[in-house]
Coordinates of C-alpha atoms in Angstrom, one line a residue:
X1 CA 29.2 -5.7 26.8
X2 CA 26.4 -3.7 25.1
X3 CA 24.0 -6.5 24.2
X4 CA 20.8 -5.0 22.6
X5 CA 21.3 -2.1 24.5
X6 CA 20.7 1.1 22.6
X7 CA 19.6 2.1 19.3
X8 CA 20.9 3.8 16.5
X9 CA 20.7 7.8 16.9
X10 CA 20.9 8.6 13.1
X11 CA 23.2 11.5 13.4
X12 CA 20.1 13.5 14.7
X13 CA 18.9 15.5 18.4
X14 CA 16.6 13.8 20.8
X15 CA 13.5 15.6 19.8
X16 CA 14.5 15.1 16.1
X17 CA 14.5 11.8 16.2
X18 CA 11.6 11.5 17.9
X19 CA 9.6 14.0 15.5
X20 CA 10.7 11.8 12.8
X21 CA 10.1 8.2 14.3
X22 CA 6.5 9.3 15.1
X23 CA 6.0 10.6 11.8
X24 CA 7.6 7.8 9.6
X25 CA 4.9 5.4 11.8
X26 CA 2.7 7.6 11.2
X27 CA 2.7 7.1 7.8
X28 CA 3.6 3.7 7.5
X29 CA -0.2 3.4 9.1
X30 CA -1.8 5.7 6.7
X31 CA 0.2 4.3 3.5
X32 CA 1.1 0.9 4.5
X33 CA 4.0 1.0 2.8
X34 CA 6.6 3.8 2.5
X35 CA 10.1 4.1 0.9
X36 CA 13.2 5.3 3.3
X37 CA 16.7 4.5 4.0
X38 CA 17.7 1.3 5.8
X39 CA 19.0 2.9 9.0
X40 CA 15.5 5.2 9.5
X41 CA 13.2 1.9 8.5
X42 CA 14.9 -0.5 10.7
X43 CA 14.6 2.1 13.8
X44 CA 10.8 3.1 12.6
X45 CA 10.1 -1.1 12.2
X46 CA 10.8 -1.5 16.2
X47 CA 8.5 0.9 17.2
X48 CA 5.8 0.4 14.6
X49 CA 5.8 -3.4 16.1
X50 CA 5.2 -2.4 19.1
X51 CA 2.6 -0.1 18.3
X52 CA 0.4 -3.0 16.5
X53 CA 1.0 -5.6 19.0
X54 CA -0.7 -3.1 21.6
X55 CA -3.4 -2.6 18.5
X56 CA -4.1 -6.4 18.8
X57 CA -6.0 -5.9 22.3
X58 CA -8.7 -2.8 21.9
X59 CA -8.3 -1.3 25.3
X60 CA -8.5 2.4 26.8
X61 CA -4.6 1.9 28.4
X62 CA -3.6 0.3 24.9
X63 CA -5.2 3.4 23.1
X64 CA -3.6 6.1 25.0
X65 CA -0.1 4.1 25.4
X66 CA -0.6 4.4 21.6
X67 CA -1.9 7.8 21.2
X68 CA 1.3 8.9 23.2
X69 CA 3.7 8.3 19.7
X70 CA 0.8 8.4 17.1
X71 CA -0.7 11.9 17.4
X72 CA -3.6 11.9 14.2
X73 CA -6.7 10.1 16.0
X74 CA -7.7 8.8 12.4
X75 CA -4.4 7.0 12.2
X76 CA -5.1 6.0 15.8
X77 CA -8.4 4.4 15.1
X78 CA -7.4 2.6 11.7
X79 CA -4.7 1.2 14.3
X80 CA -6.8 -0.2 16.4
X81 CA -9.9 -0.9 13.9
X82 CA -7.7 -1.9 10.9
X83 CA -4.3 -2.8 11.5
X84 CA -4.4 -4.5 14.8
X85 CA -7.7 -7.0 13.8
X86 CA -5.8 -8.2 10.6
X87 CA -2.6 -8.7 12.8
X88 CA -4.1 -11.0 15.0
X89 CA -3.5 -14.3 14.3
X90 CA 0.4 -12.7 14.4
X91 CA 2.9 -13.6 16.5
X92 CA 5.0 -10.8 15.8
X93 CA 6.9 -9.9 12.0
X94 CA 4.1 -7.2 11.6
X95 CA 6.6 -5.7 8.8
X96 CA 8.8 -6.0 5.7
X97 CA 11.6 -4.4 4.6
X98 CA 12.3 -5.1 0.8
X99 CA 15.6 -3.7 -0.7
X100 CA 15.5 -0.9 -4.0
X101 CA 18.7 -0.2 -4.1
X102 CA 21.2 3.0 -3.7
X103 CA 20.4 6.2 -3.6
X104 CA 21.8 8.4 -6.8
X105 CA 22.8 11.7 -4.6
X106 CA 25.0 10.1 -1.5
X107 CA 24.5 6.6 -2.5
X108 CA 22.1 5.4 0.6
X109 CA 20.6 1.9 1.1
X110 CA 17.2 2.6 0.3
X111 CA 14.4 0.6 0.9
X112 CA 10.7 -0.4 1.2
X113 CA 9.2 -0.7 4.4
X114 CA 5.9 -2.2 4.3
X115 CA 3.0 -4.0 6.2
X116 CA 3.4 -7.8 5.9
X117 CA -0.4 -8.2 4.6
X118 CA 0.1 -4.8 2.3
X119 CA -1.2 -5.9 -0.9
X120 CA -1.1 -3.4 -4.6
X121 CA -4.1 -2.0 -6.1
X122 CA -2.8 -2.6 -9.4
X123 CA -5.6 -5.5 -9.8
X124 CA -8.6 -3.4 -8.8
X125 CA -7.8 -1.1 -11.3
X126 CA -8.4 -3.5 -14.2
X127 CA -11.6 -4.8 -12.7
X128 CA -13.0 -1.1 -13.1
X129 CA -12.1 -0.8 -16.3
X130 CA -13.5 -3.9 -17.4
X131 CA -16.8 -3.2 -15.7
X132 CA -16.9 0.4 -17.9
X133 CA -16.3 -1.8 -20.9
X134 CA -19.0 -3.9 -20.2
X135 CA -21.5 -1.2 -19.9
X136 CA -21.2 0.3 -22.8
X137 CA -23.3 -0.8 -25.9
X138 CA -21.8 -3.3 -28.5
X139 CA -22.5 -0.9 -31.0
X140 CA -20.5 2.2 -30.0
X141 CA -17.6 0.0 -29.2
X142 CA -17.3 -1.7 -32.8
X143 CA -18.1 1.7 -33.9
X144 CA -15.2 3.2 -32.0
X145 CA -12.8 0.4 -32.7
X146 CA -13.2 1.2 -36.0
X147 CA -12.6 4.5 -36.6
X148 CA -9.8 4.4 -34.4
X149 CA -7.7 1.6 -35.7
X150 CA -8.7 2.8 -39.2
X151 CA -7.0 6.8 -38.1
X152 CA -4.0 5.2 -36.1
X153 CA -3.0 1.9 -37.8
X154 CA -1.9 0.4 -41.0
X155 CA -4.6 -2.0 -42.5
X156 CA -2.6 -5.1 -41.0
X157 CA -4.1 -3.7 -37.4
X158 CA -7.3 -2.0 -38.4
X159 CA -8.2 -5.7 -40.0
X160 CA -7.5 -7.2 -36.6
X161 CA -9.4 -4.8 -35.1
X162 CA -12.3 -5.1 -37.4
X163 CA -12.3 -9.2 -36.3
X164 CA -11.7 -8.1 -32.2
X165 CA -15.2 -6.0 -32.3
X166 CA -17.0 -8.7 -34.2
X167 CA -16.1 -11.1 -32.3
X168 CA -17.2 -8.9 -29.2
X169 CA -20.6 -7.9 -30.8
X170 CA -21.0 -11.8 -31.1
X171 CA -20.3 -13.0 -27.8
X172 CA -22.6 -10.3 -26.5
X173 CA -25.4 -11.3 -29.2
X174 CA -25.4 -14.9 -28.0
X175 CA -25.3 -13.5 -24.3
X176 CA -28.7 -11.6 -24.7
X177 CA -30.3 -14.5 -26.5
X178 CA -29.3 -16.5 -23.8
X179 CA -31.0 -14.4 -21.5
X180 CA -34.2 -14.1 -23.3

């Protein structure tokens, strides 16, 4: 019987596999997140977890079992800085690995591998813009609005438009009196 003994040897040399392993952790701890086939993520997932459970305890045999596989010493440190500290409450499941589908050329499984905590920036990007939109005067904005929606759309939309920045310049009227 062959009981989890072995691993999967993904058609690939010794020092192949191990090139690639290091470097797919490697960038699973730079990224967070990185796209791959099912056979490399569920090999790179085993030693990724082991990698952060040693990253939970900061000590010099933990860093240089570590810095064995993981050869960039800025991947190293966000390891042990980063990663390991928001893993800690953790009992293990340090990953995820979410499904995308096939791949078009040889029809692969390919999927997401990513840090259970990873999150998307998709929300901080709105809260910049918003904060640009807020600086700018009231004035240049209606202005702007207006000259826009009167060039690009028909007078249905230019109409709304016209109502959006007055509304705007409104709100922002009451919000300096407020603060006078």
């Amino acid at each position: 019987m062959n009981h989890k003994n072995g691993f999967n040897p993904l058609s690939r040399t010794t020092a192949h596999r191990r090139a690639m392993s290091r470097n797919m952790v490697t960038s699973l701890f730079r990224y967070e997140r990185i796209t791959t086939t099912k056979a490399k993520a569920l090999e790179v997932r085993k030693a990724a977890e082991k990698l952060i459970t040693r990253g939970k305890v900061d000590t010099v045999h933990n860093r240089r079992q570590a810095a064995r596989y993981i050869q960039d010493e800025t991947i190293l440190a966000k390891l042990f800085t980063d990663i390991g500290p928001r893993m800690k409450d953790r009992a293990g499941g340090y990953t995820r690995v979410v499904k995308l589908g096939f791949r078009q050329g040889d029809a692969a499984d390919v999927v997401i591998l990513e840090l259970v905590d990873y999150k998307l920036d998709s929300g901080e990007k709105t809260e910049k813009k918003e904060t640009k939109k807020a600086k700018a005067p009231a004035e240049k904005k209606a202005a702007g609005k207006k000259e826009a929606s009167e060039k690009k759309a028909p007078a249905k939309k230019a109409s709304a438009a016209k109502s959006k920045a007055k509304a705007e310049a409104s709100a922002e009227e009451s919000a300096e009196k407020a603060s006078e």
